Amino acid sequence: MLIGRRTLLQVACIAVAGATTMTVARAEDTVKIGLIVPMTGGQASTGKQIDNAVKLYMKQNGATVAGKKIEVILKDDAAVPDNTKRLAQELIVNDKVSVIAGFGITPAALAAAPLATQAKVPEVVMAAGTSIITERSPYIARTSFTLPQSSTVIGDWAAKNGIKKVVTLTSDYAPGNDALAAFKERFTAGGGQIVEEVKVPLANPDFAPFLQRAKDSKPDAMFVFVPAGQGGNFMKQFAERGLDKSGIKVIGPGDVMDDDLLNSMGDAAIGVVTAHIYSAAHPSEKNKAFVAAYKKDFGQRPGFMAVGGYDGIHLIYEALKKTGGKADGDSLIAAMKGMAWESPRGPISIDPDTRDIVQNVYIRKVEKVDGELYNVEFDKVDAVKDPGKTKK
């Protein structure tokens, strides 16, 4: 009986050890990505675009890379930085993710940065656009944009195209400050004048009183930065206040004319000129295929947040291919540096020194095409690095 019990105990121990080994092996064969985006709240359209684009990319390219199964764990932070930090910690500690990604707004991306550094987990920023983000951790890479990239381009364009006096209206947080500083520097250097600077709250802004102030200043144009998702409300109030009939042009980085919301803005948006990194009307074959596939799966056109998500998951896939499936943070971030590819937006690369995106910036005008509103590109500046870093 004693021998029988001992034999059974040995068999049980072997079985447990075998099961543990299989579990570890399965875990090692899976690369988990924590996708932290706002799926609810004022920035919900950003999160939904990114989530949709990640799903589309994985549908097109499969869920296995370099012998590893890719598992995406979606978390809604509602664009609240305290939520972002908590969710990032849970994903890193409990779920053992190899990458955290998404980040709809700058405060969210910054909240996660120390965790990325401590855990040596890459943070792929697919949305947030403040210049300093990639400087906050050596493990951050970005596939979205920076506000200075587009704001410098529209500043130069405005100064060269008969716009002399401008009122600025920007959201009162880091990206708005980046956009304002970059535009102001280039516009005034070209001979333009800022007659008034207006800052509006990030959360639930009522633009009406600020728009009235702008109207009273009688500028040639308003330079506007509001985050993706708020452009529709801005243009609605712009029209309600009669500014669309006042001769005051709207210019700015392209966030205010997000493709995701453009059709709902009505004819008040026609003629708005912005500089940005993506339009659903971009004429490349790759973009036409991307737009068609996105529309088929989700019933609407993609915006610039979608392309940030699409390129972000592409960067992770390609980094894993380059490392042969090694998913430690140092290997992945090293693989991401200097990577270049053809995106639906055009040629892009990851600057090996800053881990920030290098891309074309297009100047576009809102036009009606086949009954729909589109940002139609008419000029571009090639391979723009982040001006916030090129000065340093």
mmCIF file of C-alpha atoms in Angstrom:
data_model
loop_
_atom_site.group_PDB
_atom_site.id
_atom_site.type_symbol
_atom_site.label_atom_id
_atom_site.label_comp_id
_atom_site.label_asym_id
_atom_site.label_seq_id
_atom_site.Cartn_x
_atom_site.Cartn_y
_atom_site.Cartn_z
ATOM 1 C CA MET A 1 0.000 0.000 0.000
ATOM 2 C CA LEU A 2 2.878 2.353 0.862
ATOM 3 C CA ILE A 3 4.514 1.682 -2.505
ATOM 4 C CA GLY A 4 1.182 2.284 -4.243
ATOM 5 C CA ARG A 5 0.679 5.632 -2.532
ATOM 6 C CA ARG A 6 4.228 6.742 -3.329
ATOM 7 C CA THR A 7 3.804 5.761 -6.978
ATOM 8 C CA LEU A 8 0.512 7.644 -7.222
ATOM 9 C CA LEU A 9 2.118 10.726 -5.630
ATOM 10 C CA GLN A 10 4.988 10.588 -8.123
ATOM 11 C CA VAL A 11 2.563 10.266 -11.022
ATOM 12 C CA ALA A 12 0.544 13.231 -9.727
ATOM 13 C CA CYS A 13 3.691 15.360 -9.375
ATOM 14 C CA ILE A 14 4.792 14.461 -12.905
ATOM 15 C CA ALA A 15 1.318 15.347 -14.224
ATOM 16 C CA VAL A 16 1.331 18.737 -12.452
ATOM 17 C CA ALA A 17 4.850 19.474 -13.683
ATOM 18 C CA GLY A 18 3.835 18.485 -17.208
ATOM 19 C CA ALA A 19 0.752 20.719 -17.105
ATOM 20 C CA THR A 20 2.846 23.623 -15.782
ATOM 21 C CA THR A 21 5.399 23.128 -18.552
ATOM 22 C CA MET A 22 2.638 23.088 -21.164
ATOM 23 C CA THR A 23 1.116 26.273 -19.696
ATOM 24 C CA VAL A 24 4.510 28.022 -19.745
ATOM 25 C CA ALA A 25 5.104 26.838 -23.297
ATOM 26 C CA ARG A 26 1.706 28.118 -24.386
ATOM 27 C CA ALA A 27 2.392 31.461 -22.661
ATOM 28 C CA GLU A 28 5.762 31.719 -24.414
ATOM 29 C CA ASP A 29 4.065 31.046 -27.750
ATOM 30 C CA THR A 30 1.680 33.984 -27.247
ATOM 31 C CA VAL A 31 2.559 37.668 -27.503
ATOM 32 C CA LYS A 32 0.015 39.776 -25.672
ATOM 33 C CA ILE A 33 -0.619 43.407 -26.622
ATOM 34 C CA GLY A 34 -2.495 45.671 -24.224
ATOM 35 C CA LEU A 35 -4.529 48.157 -26.272
ATOM 36 C CA ILE A 36 -5.500 51.109 -24.048
ATOM 37 C CA VAL A 37 -7.837 53.541 -25.817
ATOM 38 C CA PRO A 38 -10.909 55.659 -25.023
ATOM 39 C CA MET A 39 -13.959 53.628 -26.070
ATOM 40 C CA THR A 40 -16.329 55.867 -24.090
ATOM 41 C CA GLY A 41 -16.424 59.592 -23.343
ATOM 42 C CA GLY A 42 -15.528 62.587 -25.492
ATOM 43 C CA GLN A 43 -12.670 60.860 -27.310
ATOM 44 C CA ALA A 44 -14.577 57.624 -28.015
ATOM 45 C CA SER A 45 -14.313 58.042 -31.803
ATOM 46 C CA THR A 46 -10.512 57.900 -31.434
ATOM 47 C CA GLY A 47 -10.597 54.607 -29.578
ATOM 48 C CA LYS A 48 -13.111 53.038 -31.919
ATOM 49 C CA GLN A 49 -11.079 53.977 -34.989
ATOM 50 C CA ILE A 50 -7.907 52.482 -33.502
ATOM 51 C CA ASP A 51 -9.654 49.319 -32.331
ATOM 52 C CA ASN A 52 -11.297 48.885 -35.744
ATOM 53 C CA ALA A 53 -7.992 49.369 -37.580
ATOM 54 C CA VAL A 54 -6.162 46.850 -35.377
ATOM 55 C CA LYS A 55 -8.927 44.300 -36.020
ATOM 56 C CA LEU A 56 -8.767 44.960 -39.763
ATOM 57 C CA TYR A 57 -4.977 44.574 -39.896
ATOM 58 C CA MET A 58 -5.110 41.281 -37.992
ATOM 59 C CA LYS A 59 -7.905 40.016 -40.242
ATOM 60 C CA GLN A 60 -5.761 40.817 -43.286
ATOM 61 C CA ASN A 61 -2.447 39.546 -41.896
ATOM 62 C CA GLY A 62 -3.414 36.758 -39.526
ATOM 63 C CA ALA A 63 -2.933 36.388 -35.775
ATOM 64 C CA THR A 64 0.423 34.581 -35.898
ATOM 65 C CA VAL A 65 3.807 36.261 -36.378
ATOM 66 C CA ALA A 66 7.217 34.563 -36.271
ATOM 67 C CA GLY A 67 5.606 31.503 -34.708
ATOM 68 C CA LYS A 68 3.875 33.556 -32.022
ATOM 69 C CA LYS A 69 0.141 33.906 -31.545
ATOM 70 C CA ILE A 70 -0.907 37.548 -31.178
ATOM 71 C CA GLU A 71 -3.499 38.310 -28.511
ATOM 72 C CA VAL A 72 -4.855 41.858 -28.168
ATOM 73 C CA ILE A 73 -6.414 42.799 -24.819
ATOM 74 C CA LEU A 74 -8.617 45.876 -25.248
ATOM 75 C CA LYS A 75 -9.041 48.263 -22.299
ATOM 76 C CA ASP A 76 -11.162 51.426 -22.176
ATOM 77 C CA ASP A 77 -9.505 54.276 -20.239
ATOM 78 C CA ALA A 78 -12.160 56.868 -21.277
ATOM 79 C CA ALA A 79 -9.195 59.253 -21.856
ATOM 80 C CA VAL A 80 -8.706 59.573 -18.075
ATOM 81 C CA PRO A 81 -4.971 59.380 -17.269
ATOM 82 C CA ASP A 82 -5.482 57.765 -13.834
ATOM 83 C CA ASN A 83 -7.401 54.986 -15.583
ATOM 84 C CA THR A 84 -4.623 54.660 -18.163
ATOM 85 C CA LYS A 85 -1.956 54.226 -15.505
ATOM 86 C CA ARG A 86 -3.988 51.648 -13.574
ATOM 87 C CA LEU A 87 -4.861 49.667 -16.703
ATOM 88 C CA ALA A 88 -1.270 49.721 -17.966
ATOM 89 C CA GLN A 89 -0.058 48.406 -14.608
ATOM 90 C CA GLU A 90 -2.658 45.628 -14.591
ATOM 91 C CA LEU A 91 -1.793 44.638 -18.156
ATOM 92 C CA ILE A 92 1.940 44.546 -17.428
ATOM 93 C CA VAL A 93 1.790 42.823 -14.013
ATOM 94 C CA ASN A 94 -1.260 40.555 -14.290
ATOM 95 C CA ASP A 95 -1.626 39.879 -18.011
ATOM 96 C CA LYS A 96 2.127 39.860 -18.746
ATOM 97 C CA VAL A 97 1.719 41.857 -21.962
ATOM 98 C CA SER A 98 4.781 42.356 -24.168
ATOM 99 C CA VAL A 99 3.558 45.705 -25.561
ATOM 100 C CA ILE A 100 1.180 48.447 -24.435
ATOM 101 C CA ALA A 101 -0.360 50.471 -27.254
ATOM 102 C CA GLY A 102 -3.040 53.005 -28.173
ATOM 103 C CA PHE A 103 -3.156 56.168 -25.985
ATOM 104 C CA GLY A 104 -5.855 58.498 -27.273
ATOM 105 C CA ILE A 105 -4.598 61.678 -25.613
ATOM 106 C CA THR A 106 -1.224 62.995 -24.456
ATOM 107 C CA PRO A 107 -1.880 62.855 -20.670
ATOM 108 C CA ALA A 108 -2.722 59.165 -21.085
ATOM 109 C CA ALA A 109 0.494 58.424 -22.982
ATOM 110 C CA LEU A 110 2.536 60.308 -20.383
ATOM 111 C CA ALA A 111 0.827 58.485 -17.502
ATOM 112 C CA ALA A 112 1.976 55.125 -18.877
ATOM 113 C CA ALA A 113 5.536 56.200 -19.747
ATOM 114 C CA PRO A 114 7.186 55.495 -16.347
ATOM 115 C CA LEU A 115 5.623 52.014 -16.308
ATOM 116 C CA ALA A 116 7.011 51.284 -19.780
ATOM 117 C CA THR A 117 10.470 52.275 -18.543
ATOM 118 C CA GLN A 118 10.309 50.319 -15.281
ATOM 119 C CA ALA A 119 8.975 47.151 -16.893
ATOM 120 C CA LYS A 120 10.988 47.530 -20.140
ATOM 121 C CA VAL A 121 7.771 47.113 -22.114
ATOM 122 C CA PRO A 122 7.446 49.012 -25.426
ATOM 123 C CA GLU A 123 4.711 51.671 -25.538
ATOM 124 C CA VAL A 124 3.445 52.203 -29.091
ATOM 125 C CA VAL A 125 1.624 55.534 -29.280
ATOM 126 C CA MET A 126 -1.035 55.349 -31.990
ATOM 127 C CA ALA A 127 -2.847 58.648 -31.362
ATOM 128 C CA ALA A 128 -1.428 61.217 -28.913
ATOM 129 C CA GLY A 129 0.484 64.030 -30.626
ATOM 130 C CA THR A 130 2.548 66.134 -28.190
ATOM 131 C CA SER A 131 6.200 66.378 -29.180
ATOM 132 C CA ILE A 132 7.676 65.412 -25.781
ATOM 133 C CA ILE A 133 5.992 62.003 -25.504
ATOM 134 C CA THR A 134 8.797 59.906 -26.998
ATOM 135 C CA GLU A 135 11.312 61.678 -24.736
ATOM 136 C CA ARG A 136 9.559 60.412 -21.602
ATOM 137 C CA SER A 137 10.712 56.805 -22.014
ATOM 138 C CA PRO A 138 13.317 55.000 -24.146
ATOM 139 C CA TYR A 139 10.651 52.345 -24.740
ATOM 140 C CA ILE A 140 8.161 54.632 -26.545
ATOM 141 C CA ALA A 141 7.711 54.622 -30.336
ATOM 142 C CA ARG A 142 5.005 56.583 -32.168
ATOM 143 C CA THR A 143 2.983 55.863 -35.321
ATOM 144 C CA SER A 144 0.558 58.802 -35.169
ATOM 145 C CA PHE A 145 1.980 62.318 -35.633
ATOM 146 C CA THR A 146 3.142 65.337 -33.691
ATOM 147 C CA LEU A 147 1.247 68.624 -33.662
ATOM 148 C CA PRO A 148 4.336 70.627 -34.698
ATOM 149 C CA GLN A 149 4.625 68.528 -37.890
ATOM 150 C CA SER A 150 1.340 69.817 -39.292
ATOM 151 C CA SER A 151 1.178 73.178 -37.494
ATOM 152 C CA THR A 152 4.477 74.424 -38.951
ATOM 153 C CA VAL A 153 3.343 73.457 -42.445
ATOM 154 C CA ILE A 154 0.006 75.307 -42.175
ATOM 155 C CA GLY A 155 1.814 78.311 -40.650
ATOM 156 C CA ASP A 156 4.093 78.557 -43.669
ATOM 157 C CA TRP A 157 1.174 78.067 -46.077
ATOM 158 C CA ALA A 158 -0.977 80.759 -44.416
ATOM 159 C CA ALA A 159 1.812 83.349 -44.487
ATOM 160 C CA LYS A 160 2.408 82.703 -48.191
ATOM 161 C CA ASN A 161 -1.264 82.723 -49.205
ATOM 162 C CA GLY A 162 -2.607 86.147 -48.299
ATOM 163 C CA ILE A 163 -3.572 85.497 -44.674
ATOM 164 C CA LYS A 164 -2.319 88.436 -42.605
ATOM 165 C CA LYS A 165 -4.340 88.467 -39.347
ATOM 166 C CA VAL A 166 -5.235 85.341 -37.384
ATOM 167 C CA VAL A 167 -7.102 84.529 -34.172
ATOM 168 C CA THR A 168 -5.987 81.228 -32.647
ATOM 169 C CA LEU A 169 -8.363 78.875 -30.818
ATOM 170 C CA THR A 170 -6.679 75.884 -29.203
ATOM 171 C CA SER A 171 -7.561 73.317 -26.552
ATOM 172 C CA ASP A 172 -5.849 74.155 -23.280
ATOM 173 C CA TYR A 173 -3.522 71.192 -22.831
ATOM 174 C CA ALA A 174 -0.119 70.078 -24.115
ATOM 175 C CA PRO A 175 -1.028 69.300 -27.775
ATOM 176 C CA GLY A 176 -2.890 72.605 -28.088
ATOM 177 C CA ASN A 177 0.132 74.434 -26.719
ATOM 178 C CA ASP A 178 2.407 72.570 -29.167
ATOM 179 C CA ALA A 179 0.145 73.436 -32.090
ATOM 180 C CA LEU A 180 -0.079 77.097 -31.103
ATOM 181 C CA ALA A 181 3.663 77.534 -30.557
ATOM 182 C CA ALA A 182 4.614 75.836 -33.835
ATOM 183 C CA PHE A 183 2.048 77.750 -35.910
ATOM 184 C CA LYS A 184 2.811 81.095 -34.278
ATOM 185 C CA GLU A 185 6.548 80.792 -34.857
ATOM 186 C CA ARG A 186 6.223 80.054 -38.573
ATOM 187 C CA PHE A 187 3.275 82.343 -39.311
ATOM 188 C CA THR A 188 4.805 85.407 -37.655
ATOM 189 C CA ALA A 189 8.204 84.658 -39.219
ATOM 190 C CA GLY A 190 6.403 84.881 -42.575
ATOM 191 C CA GLY A 191 4.970 88.320 -41.731
ATOM 192 C CA GLY A 192 1.624 87.283 -40.237
ATOM 193 C CA GLN A 193 0.044 88.735 -37.101
ATOM 194 C CA ILE A 194 -1.730 86.928 -34.248
ATOM 195 C CA VAL A 195 -4.454 89.346 -33.092
ATOM 196 C CA GLU A 196 -5.808 87.179 -30.271
ATOM 197 C CA GLU A 197 -5.044 83.835 -28.639
ATOM 198 C CA VAL A 198 -7.993 81.927 -27.190
ATOM 199 C CA LYS A 199 -7.678 78.722 -25.171
ATOM 200 C CA VAL A 200 -10.679 76.487 -24.512
ATOM 201 C CA PRO A 201 -11.094 73.701 -21.914
ATOM 202 C CA LEU A 202 -10.285 70.180 -23.091
ATOM 203 C CA ALA A 203 -13.346 68.621 -21.467
ATOM 204 C CA ASN A 204 -16.797 69.447 -22.882
ATOM 205 C CA PRO A 205 -15.917 72.862 -24.303
ATOM 206 C CA ASP A 206 -18.609 75.377 -25.241
ATOM 207 C CA PHE A 207 -17.044 77.212 -28.169
ATOM 208 C CA ALA A 208 -19.799 79.854 -28.578
ATOM 209 C CA PRO A 209 -18.401 82.663 -26.363
ATOM 210 C CA PHE A 210 -14.909 82.197 -27.783
ATOM 211 C CA LEU A 211 -16.231 82.224 -31.337
ATOM 212 C CA GLN A 212 -18.005 85.521 -30.687
ATOM 213 C CA ARG A 213 -14.729 87.036 -29.471
ATOM 214 C CA ALA A 214 -13.004 85.763 -32.574
ATOM 215 C CA LYS A 215 -15.719 87.211 -34.815
ATOM 216 C CA ASP A 216 -15.386 90.610 -33.148
ATOM 217 C CA SER A 217 -11.632 90.644 -33.890
ATOM 218 C CA LYS A 218 -12.347 90.471 -37.654
ATOM 219 C CA PRO A 219 -9.346 88.312 -38.577
ATOM 220 C CA ASP A 220 -8.658 86.856 -42.020
ATOM 221 C CA ALA A 221 -8.642 83.372 -40.507
ATOM 222 C CA MET A 222 -8.979 81.306 -37.336
ATOM 223 C CA PHE A 223 -6.252 78.802 -36.568
ATOM 224 C CA VAL A 224 -8.020 75.964 -34.751
ATOM 225 C CA PHE A 225 -6.761 72.954 -32.863
ATOM 226 C CA VAL A 226 -9.237 70.745 -31.039
ATOM 227 C CA PRO A 227 -8.668 67.022 -30.535
ATOM 228 C CA ALA A 228 -10.220 64.432 -32.823
ATOM 229 C CA GLY A 229 -13.864 64.002 -31.904
ATOM 230 C CA GLN A 230 -14.525 67.685 -31.122
ATOM 231 C CA GLY A 231 -14.302 69.070 -34.664
ATOM 232 C CA GLY A 232 -17.949 68.388 -35.431
ATOM 233 C CA ASN A 233 -19.158 70.364 -32.427
ATOM 234 C CA PHE A 234 -16.772 73.219 -33.251
ATOM 235 C CA MET A 235 -17.994 73.527 -36.851
ATOM 236 C CA LYS A 236 -21.646 73.331 -35.746
ATOM 237 C CA GLN A 237 -21.163 76.301 -33.422
ATOM 238 C CA PHE A 238 -19.008 78.081 -36.030
ATOM 239 C CA ALA A 239 -21.981 77.966 -38.424
ATOM 240 C CA GLU A 240 -24.568 78.808 -35.739
ATOM 241 C CA ARG A 241 -22.633 82.002 -34.932
ATOM 242 C CA GLY A 242 -22.584 82.920 -38.621
ATOM 243 C CA LEU A 243 -18.817 82.786 -38.937
ATOM 244 C CA ASP A 244 -19.114 80.635 -42.066
ATOM 245 C CA LYS A 245 -20.779 83.654 -43.765
ATOM 246 C CA SER A 246 -18.381 86.241 -42.278
ATOM 247 C CA GLY A 247 -15.452 85.593 -44.617
ATOM 248 C CA ILE A 248 -13.316 84.274 -41.747
ATOM 249 C CA LYS A 249 -11.471 81.177 -42.946
ATOM 250 C CA VAL A 250 -10.745 78.158 -40.755
ATOM 251 C CA ILE A 251 -7.191 76.797 -40.951
ATOM 252 C CA GLY A 252 -5.201 74.481 -38.724
ATOM 253 C CA PRO A 253 -3.784 71.007 -38.268
ATOM 254 C CA GLY A 254 -6.134 68.365 -39.596
ATOM 255 C CA ASP A 255 -7.566 67.168 -36.271
ATOM 256 C CA VAL A 256 -10.501 69.582 -36.607
ATOM 257 C CA MET A 257 -11.468 68.054 -39.991
ATOM 258 C CA ASP A 258 -11.293 64.395 -38.987
ATOM 259 C CA ASP A 259 -12.622 62.132 -41.762
ATOM 260 C CA ASP A 260 -14.522 60.222 -39.106
ATOM 261 C CA LEU A 261 -16.815 63.231 -38.519
ATOM 262 C CA LEU A 262 -16.402 65.345 -41.656
ATOM 263 C CA ASN A 263 -19.640 64.412 -43.418
ATOM 264 C CA SER A 264 -21.703 65.389 -40.373
ATOM 265 C CA MET A 265 -20.296 68.942 -40.391
ATOM 266 C CA GLY A 266 -22.316 70.080 -43.385
ATOM 267 C CA ASP A 267 -21.419 72.632 -46.031
ATOM 268 C CA ALA A 268 -19.946 75.041 -43.423
ATOM 269 C CA ALA A 269 -16.779 72.903 -43.649
ATOM 270 C CA ILE A 270 -16.350 73.400 -47.415
ATOM 271 C CA GLY A 271 -13.205 75.387 -48.150
ATOM 272 C CA VAL A 272 -11.483 74.736 -44.798
ATOM 273 C CA VAL A 273 -7.738 74.335 -45.399
ATOM 274 C CA THR A 274 -5.711 72.132 -43.056
ATOM 275 C CA ALA A 275 -2.318 70.471 -43.012
ATOM 276 C CA HIS A 276 -2.277 66.866 -41.908
ATOM 277 C CA ILE A 277 -0.778 63.433 -42.266
ATOM 278 C CA TYR A 278 -3.761 61.522 -43.682
ATOM 279 C CA SER A 279 -6.945 61.901 -45.671
ATOM 280 C CA ALA A 280 -9.359 59.170 -46.724
ATOM 281 C CA ALA A 281 -9.095 60.844 -50.151
ATOM 282 C CA HIS A 282 -5.324 60.182 -50.390
ATOM 283 C CA PRO A 283 -5.023 58.895 -53.973
ATOM 284 C CA SER A 284 -2.616 55.952 -53.546
ATOM 285 C CA GLU A 285 -3.727 52.431 -54.444
ATOM 286 C CA LYS A 286 -2.773 51.225 -50.981
ATOM 287 C CA ASN A 287 -5.063 53.802 -49.382
ATOM 288 C CA LYS A 288 -7.942 53.051 -51.742
ATOM 289 C CA ALA A 289 -7.745 49.392 -50.688
ATOM 290 C CA PHE A 290 -7.513 50.369 -47.004
ATOM 291 C CA VAL A 291 -10.531 52.685 -47.199
ATOM 292 C CA ALA A 292 -12.594 50.082 -49.090
ATOM 293 C CA ALA A 293 -11.784 47.328 -46.577
ATOM 294 C CA TYR A 294 -12.452 49.581 -43.578
ATOM 295 C CA LYS A 295 -15.777 50.769 -45.021
ATOM 296 C CA LYS A 296 -16.812 47.186 -45.767
ATOM 297 C CA ASP A 297 -16.119 46.003 -42.218
ATOM 298 C CA PHE A 298 -17.218 49.034 -40.201
ATOM 299 C CA GLY A 299 -19.645 50.957 -42.403
ATOM 300 C CA GLN A 300 -17.725 54.237 -42.392
ATOM 301 C CA ARG A 301 -14.515 55.735 -43.741
ATOM 302 C CA PRO A 302 -11.311 55.642 -41.685
ATOM 303 C CA GLY A 303 -9.792 58.799 -40.228
ATOM 304 C CA PHE A 304 -6.241 59.641 -39.216
ATOM 305 C CA MET A 305 -6.641 57.839 -35.881
ATOM 306 C CA ALA A 306 -7.466 54.637 -37.752
ATOM 307 C CA VAL A 307 -4.303 54.875 -39.818
ATOM 308 C CA GLY A 308 -2.284 55.470 -36.624
ATOM 309 C CA GLY A 309 -3.673 52.219 -35.221
ATOM 310 C CA TYR A 310 -3.179 50.320 -38.491
ATOM 311 C CA ASP A 311 0.459 51.398 -38.702
ATOM 312 C CA GLY A 312 0.982 50.790 -34.988
ATOM 313 C CA ILE A 313 0.019 47.124 -35.160
ATOM 314 C CA HIS A 314 2.052 46.819 -38.375
ATOM 315 C CA LEU A 315 5.106 48.139 -36.502
ATOM 316 C CA ILE A 316 4.645 45.525 -33.770
ATOM 317 C CA TYR A 317 4.220 42.700 -36.300
ATOM 318 C CA GLU A 318 7.290 43.734 -38.283
ATOM 319 C CA ALA A 319 9.395 44.140 -35.141
ATOM 320 C CA LEU A 320 8.490 40.583 -34.101
ATOM 321 C CA LYS A 321 9.454 39.310 -37.551
ATOM 322 C CA LYS A 322 12.780 41.122 -37.264
ATOM 323 C CA THR A 323 13.518 39.640 -33.816
ATOM 324 C CA GLY A 324 12.467 36.150 -34.886
ATOM 325 C CA GLY A 325 9.708 36.184 -32.297
ATOM 326 C CA LYS A 326 11.750 37.558 -29.382
ATOM 327 C CA ALA A 327 9.307 39.738 -27.468
ATOM 328 C CA ASP A 328 11.461 41.301 -24.761
ATOM 329 C CA GLY A 329 11.298 45.088 -24.696
ATOM 330 C CA ASP A 330 14.923 45.785 -25.616
ATOM 331 C CA SER A 331 14.758 43.520 -28.685
ATOM 332 C CA LEU A 332 11.431 44.931 -29.878
ATOM 333 C CA ILE A 333 12.279 48.619 -29.457
ATOM 334 C CA ALA A 334 15.644 48.096 -31.171
ATOM 335 C CA ALA A 335 13.853 46.430 -34.085
ATOM 336 C CA MET A 336 11.402 49.329 -34.380
ATOM 337 C CA LYS A 337 14.116 51.983 -34.713
ATOM 338 C CA GLY A 338 14.671 52.986 -38.335
ATOM 339 C CA MET A 339 11.856 50.810 -39.685
ATOM 340 C CA ALA A 340 10.293 52.181 -42.886
ATOM 341 C CA TRP A 341 7.254 51.131 -44.927
ATOM 342 C CA GLU A 342 4.479 52.266 -47.261
ATOM 343 C CA SER A 343 1.418 53.182 -45.215
ATOM 344 C CA PRO A 344 -2.052 54.063 -46.507
ATOM 345 C CA ARG A 345 -0.984 57.665 -45.761
ATOM 346 C CA GLY A 346 2.222 57.384 -47.846
ATOM 347 C CA PRO A 347 5.855 56.559 -46.987
ATOM 348 C CA ILE A 348 6.646 56.626 -43.261
ATOM 349 C CA SER A 349 9.551 55.645 -41.019
ATOM 350 C CA ILE A 350 10.527 55.562 -37.347
ATOM 351 C CA ASP A 351 13.395 57.950 -36.659
ATOM 352 C CA PRO A 352 16.136 55.765 -35.096
ATOM 353 C CA ASP A 353 17.296 58.616 -32.848
ATOM 354 C CA THR A 354 13.941 59.831 -31.487
ATOM 355 C CA ARG A 355 11.660 56.802 -32.117
ATOM 356 C CA ASP A 356 9.189 59.310 -33.543
ATOM 357 C CA ILE A 357 7.441 59.119 -36.888
ATOM 358 C CA VAL A 358 8.761 60.750 -40.069
ATOM 359 C CA GLN A 359 6.067 61.318 -42.702
ATOM 360 C CA ASN A 360 4.650 63.526 -45.424
ATOM 361 C CA VAL A 361 2.379 66.384 -44.390
ATOM 362 C CA TYR A 362 -0.352 67.199 -46.911
ATOM 363 C CA ILE A 363 -2.153 70.506 -47.382
ATOM 364 C CA ARG A 364 -5.829 69.820 -48.052
ATOM 365 C CA LYS A 365 -9.075 71.669 -48.730
ATOM 366 C CA VAL A 366 -12.528 70.362 -47.834
ATOM 367 C CA GLU A 367 -14.469 69.739 -51.046
ATOM 368 C CA LYS A 368 -17.655 67.907 -51.958
ATOM 369 C CA VAL A 369 -16.879 64.822 -54.041
ATOM 370 C CA ASP A 370 -19.742 62.587 -55.237
ATOM 371 C CA GLY A 371 -22.018 64.109 -52.618
ATOM 372 C CA GLU A 372 -19.606 63.593 -49.704
ATOM 373 C CA LEU A 373 -17.133 65.913 -47.982
ATOM 374 C CA TYR A 374 -13.450 65.027 -48.278
ATOM 375 C CA ASN A 375 -10.105 66.597 -47.397
ATOM 376 C CA VAL A 376 -8.688 66.847 -50.930
ATOM 377 C CA GLU A 377 -4.900 67.117 -51.004
ATOM 378 C CA PHE A 378 -3.372 69.821 -53.212
ATOM 379 C CA ASP A 379 0.195 70.147 -51.895
ATOM 380 C CA LYS A 380 2.614 68.355 -49.567
ATOM 381 C CA VAL A 381 5.882 68.593 -47.672
ATOM 382 C CA ASP A 382 7.896 65.372 -47.836
ATOM 383 C CA ALA A 383 9.443 63.421 -44.959
ATOM 384 C CA VAL A 384 8.726 65.832 -42.102
ATOM 385 C CA LYS A 385 10.508 65.039 -38.842
ATOM 386 C CA ASP A 386 9.089 66.387 -35.598
ATOM 387 C CA PRO A 387 10.141 70.064 -35.539
ATOM 388 C CA GLY A 388 9.946 69.981 -31.748
ATOM 389 C CA LYS A 389 12.979 67.690 -31.729
ATOM 390 C CA THR A 390 14.946 68.879 -34.761
ATOM 391 C CA LYS A 391 15.693 72.126 -32.868
ATOM 392 C CA LYS A 392 17.341 70.301 -29.985
#
